[in-house]
Short mmCIF file of C-alpha atoms in Angstrom, two decimals:
data_model
loop_
_atom_site.label_atom_id
_atom_site.label_comp_id
_atom_site.label_asym_id
_atom_site.label_seq_id
_atom_site.Cartn_x
_atom_site.Cartn_y
_atom_site.Cartn_z
CA MET A 1 5.83 8.09 -9.57
CA PRO A 2 8.33 5.82 -11.37
CA GLU A 3 7.20 2.41 -12.59
CA ASP A 4 9.42 0.45 -10.19
CA VAL A 5 7.84 2.29 -7.25
CA VAL A 6 4.32 1.57 -8.53
CA ASP A 7 5.23 -2.10 -9.04
CA ASP A 8 6.67 -2.28 -5.52
CA LEU A 9 3.55 -0.72 -3.99
CA PHE A 10 1.27 -3.14 -5.82
CA GLU A 11 3.43 -6.13 -4.89
CA LYS A 12 3.22 -5.12 -1.23
CA ALA A 13 -0.56 -4.80 -1.56
CA GLY A 14 -0.67 -8.34 -2.93
CA TYR A 15 -1.96 -9.85 0.34
CA LEU A 16 -5.24 -8.06 -0.37
CA ALA A 17 -5.37 -8.66 -4.13
CA SER A 18 -7.28 -11.48 -5.76
CA LYS A 19 -5.59 -13.67 -8.37
CA ASP A 20 -7.61 -11.87 -11.05
CA GLU A 21 -6.48 -8.46 -9.81
CA ILE A 22 -2.85 -9.60 -9.86
CA GLU A 23 -3.22 -10.97 -13.40
CA VAL A 24 -4.81 -7.74 -14.63
CA TYR A 25 -2.01 -5.70 -13.06
CA LYS A 26 0.65 -7.92 -14.67
CA SER A 27 -0.99 -7.43 -18.07
CA LEU A 28 -0.67 -3.63 -17.89
CA ASN A 29 2.20 -2.29 -19.95
CA THR A 30 2.35 1.43 -19.23
CA VAL A 31 3.28 3.17 -16.01
CA GLU A 32 0.17 5.35 -16.30
CA SER A 33 -2.18 2.35 -16.57
CA LYS A 34 -0.46 0.76 -13.56
CA ARG A 35 -0.79 3.98 -11.54
CA ARG A 36 -4.46 4.24 -12.43
CA TYR A 37 -5.04 0.57 -11.55
CA LEU A 38 -3.27 0.94 -8.19
CA PHE A 39 -5.30 4.07 -7.41
CA ASP A 40 -8.59 2.27 -8.24
CA PHE A 41 -7.47 -0.82 -6.31
CA TRP A 42 -7.01 1.21 -3.13
CA ARG A 43 -10.17 3.25 -3.71
CA LYS A 44 -12.15 -0.02 -3.66
CA LYS A 45 -10.29 -1.42 -0.65
CA GLU A 46 -10.72 1.79 1.35
CA LYS A 47 -14.46 2.05 0.72
CA GLY A 48 -15.96 2.63 4.16
CA ARG A 49 -12.50 2.48 5.77
CA PRO A 50 -10.79 5.84 5.28
CA GLY A 51 -7.06 5.70 5.94
CA PHE A 52 -6.84 1.94 5.40
CA ARG A 53 -4.18 2.30 2.71
CA GLN A 54 -1.92 4.37 5.00
CA GLU A 55 -2.44 1.90 7.84
CA TYR A 56 -1.65 -1.02 5.54
CA TYR A 57 1.62 0.47 4.30
CA ALA A 58 2.55 1.50 7.87
CA ARG A 59 2.21 -2.17 8.81
CA VAL A 60 4.40 -3.14 5.83
CA ASN A 61 7.09 -0.68 7.00
CA TYR A 62 6.87 -1.94 10.58
CA CYS A 63 7.30 -5.52 9.39
CA ASP A 64 10.35 -4.58 7.34
CA GLN A 65 11.93 -3.17 10.49
CA GLN A 66 10.90 -5.96 12.86
CA PHE A 67 10.77 -9.22 10.91
CA ALA A 68 13.38 -9.08 8.14
CA ALA A 69 15.52 -12.23 8.23
CA SER A 70 18.22 -13.79 6.07
CA GLY A 71 17.88 -11.12 3.39
CA VAL A 72 14.08 -11.51 3.17
CA PRO A 73 12.15 -8.24 3.64
CA GLY A 74 9.98 -8.39 6.77
CA TRP A 75 6.72 -7.96 4.87
CA LYS A 76 7.45 -11.15 2.89
CA THR A 77 7.93 -13.30 6.01
CA ASP A 78 5.16 -15.32 7.63
CA ARG A 79 5.10 -13.08 10.69
CA GLY A 80 5.00 -10.06 8.40
CA ARG A 81 2.06 -11.41 6.41
CA VAL A 82 0.10 -12.19 9.57
CA TYR A 83 0.87 -8.79 11.08
CA ILE A 84 -0.11 -6.97 7.88
CA LEU A 85 -3.39 -8.85 7.46
CA TYR A 86 -4.54 -9.10 11.08
CA GLY A 87 -2.73 -6.24 12.79
CA PRO A 88 -0.64 -6.37 15.93
CA PRO A 89 -1.37 -9.37 18.15
CA ASP A 90 -2.94 -8.80 21.55
CA ASN A 91 -0.29 -10.94 23.19
CA ILE A 92 2.91 -12.72 22.15
CA GLU A 93 4.51 -15.64 23.95
CA ARG A 94 8.19 -15.76 23.04
CA HIS A 95 10.14 -18.95 23.63
CA PRO A 96 13.83 -18.42 22.87
CA VAL A 97 16.32 -21.19 22.27
CA GLU A 98 16.01 -23.94 24.84
CA GLN A 99 18.06 -27.11 24.93
CA GLY A 100 16.82 -29.49 22.25
CA THR A 101 14.10 -27.22 20.85
CA ASN A 102 13.78 -24.57 18.19
CA PRO A 103 12.81 -21.04 19.22
CA TYR A 104 9.13 -20.28 18.70
CA GLU A 105 6.47 -17.62 19.15
CA VAL A 106 2.74 -17.86 19.74
CA TRP A 107 0.67 -14.83 18.73
CA PHE A 108 -2.79 -14.36 20.25
CA TYR A 109 -5.66 -12.35 18.77
CA GLU A 110 -8.54 -12.11 21.24
CA LYS A 111 -11.12 -10.62 18.85
CA LEU A 112 -10.27 -12.61 15.72
CA GLN A 113 -12.81 -15.40 15.19
CA GLY A 114 -13.59 -15.55 18.90
CA GLY A 115 -9.94 -15.87 19.93
CA SER A 116 -7.21 -17.11 17.63
CA GLU A 117 -3.54 -17.97 17.63
CA PHE A 118 -0.67 -18.22 15.20
CA ASP A 119 2.29 -20.47 15.97
CA PHE A 120 5.70 -19.71 14.44
CA ILE A 121 8.92 -21.75 14.68
CA ASP A 122 12.44 -20.60 13.84
CA PHE A 123 13.96 -23.74 12.33
CA THR A 124 17.18 -21.94 11.34
CA GLY A 125 18.06 -20.20 14.58
CA PHE A 126 18.52 -16.96 12.64
CA GLY A 127 15.15 -15.31 13.28
CA HIS A 128 13.33 -16.64 10.22
CA TYR A 129 10.09 -17.79 11.85
CA GLN A 130 7.74 -19.97 9.81
CA LEU A 131 4.02 -20.22 10.42
CA VAL A 132 3.33 -23.86 11.31
CA ASN A 133 -0.17 -23.67 12.77
CA SER A 134 -3.10 -21.34 13.28
CA THR A 135 -6.63 -21.60 14.58
CA VAL A 136 -7.82 -19.08 11.96
CA ARG A 137 -9.96 -20.50 9.16
CA GLY A 138 -8.07 -20.53 5.87
CA GLU A 139 -4.63 -20.54 7.50
CA ILE A 140 -2.31 -23.53 7.88
CA GLN A 141 -3.49 -25.90 10.60
CA ASP A 142 -1.44 -28.61 12.26
CA PRO A 143 -2.70 -29.71 15.68
CA ASN A 144 0.58 -31.60 16.18
CA TRP A 145 2.75 -28.55 15.51
CA LYS A 146 4.57 -28.84 18.84
CA THR A 147 6.28 -32.01 17.59
CA LEU A 148 8.14 -29.70 15.18
CA LEU A 149 9.81 -27.92 18.10
CA VAL A 150 12.29 -30.74 18.68
CA LYS A 151 15.58 -30.11 16.91
CA ASN A 152 16.69 -32.91 14.60
#
């Protein structure tokens, strides 16, 4: 596997990598050491979850098809990151352009932390949705996020 492919695979796995793991990977200077590190990285992540790596990269590919916007690969978008980490939402409320407001989506996850949501707004009007609020611990939280819906 060529070095650029290995680098791309590790970059896409970055949502699961710790800062230390990323630093170690960046310090590697041969393609073989990078391959070995990527193999060991996934071996640890898959422990007790066979097929997790394939599922993860399938989510990355899905996001590239569904959420790419303004030249940004789908997996690098906020919706892509959420989809990759938490899987497909149980329900999505889509609110297209309405007079005076930005388009937005609300994603619901029934089993995540007892029921969670992610709120995304498209400030550009070109499908580049930004995460502005979530009820999930560790994610951005803004209880007044709906005030951001009004177009300036």
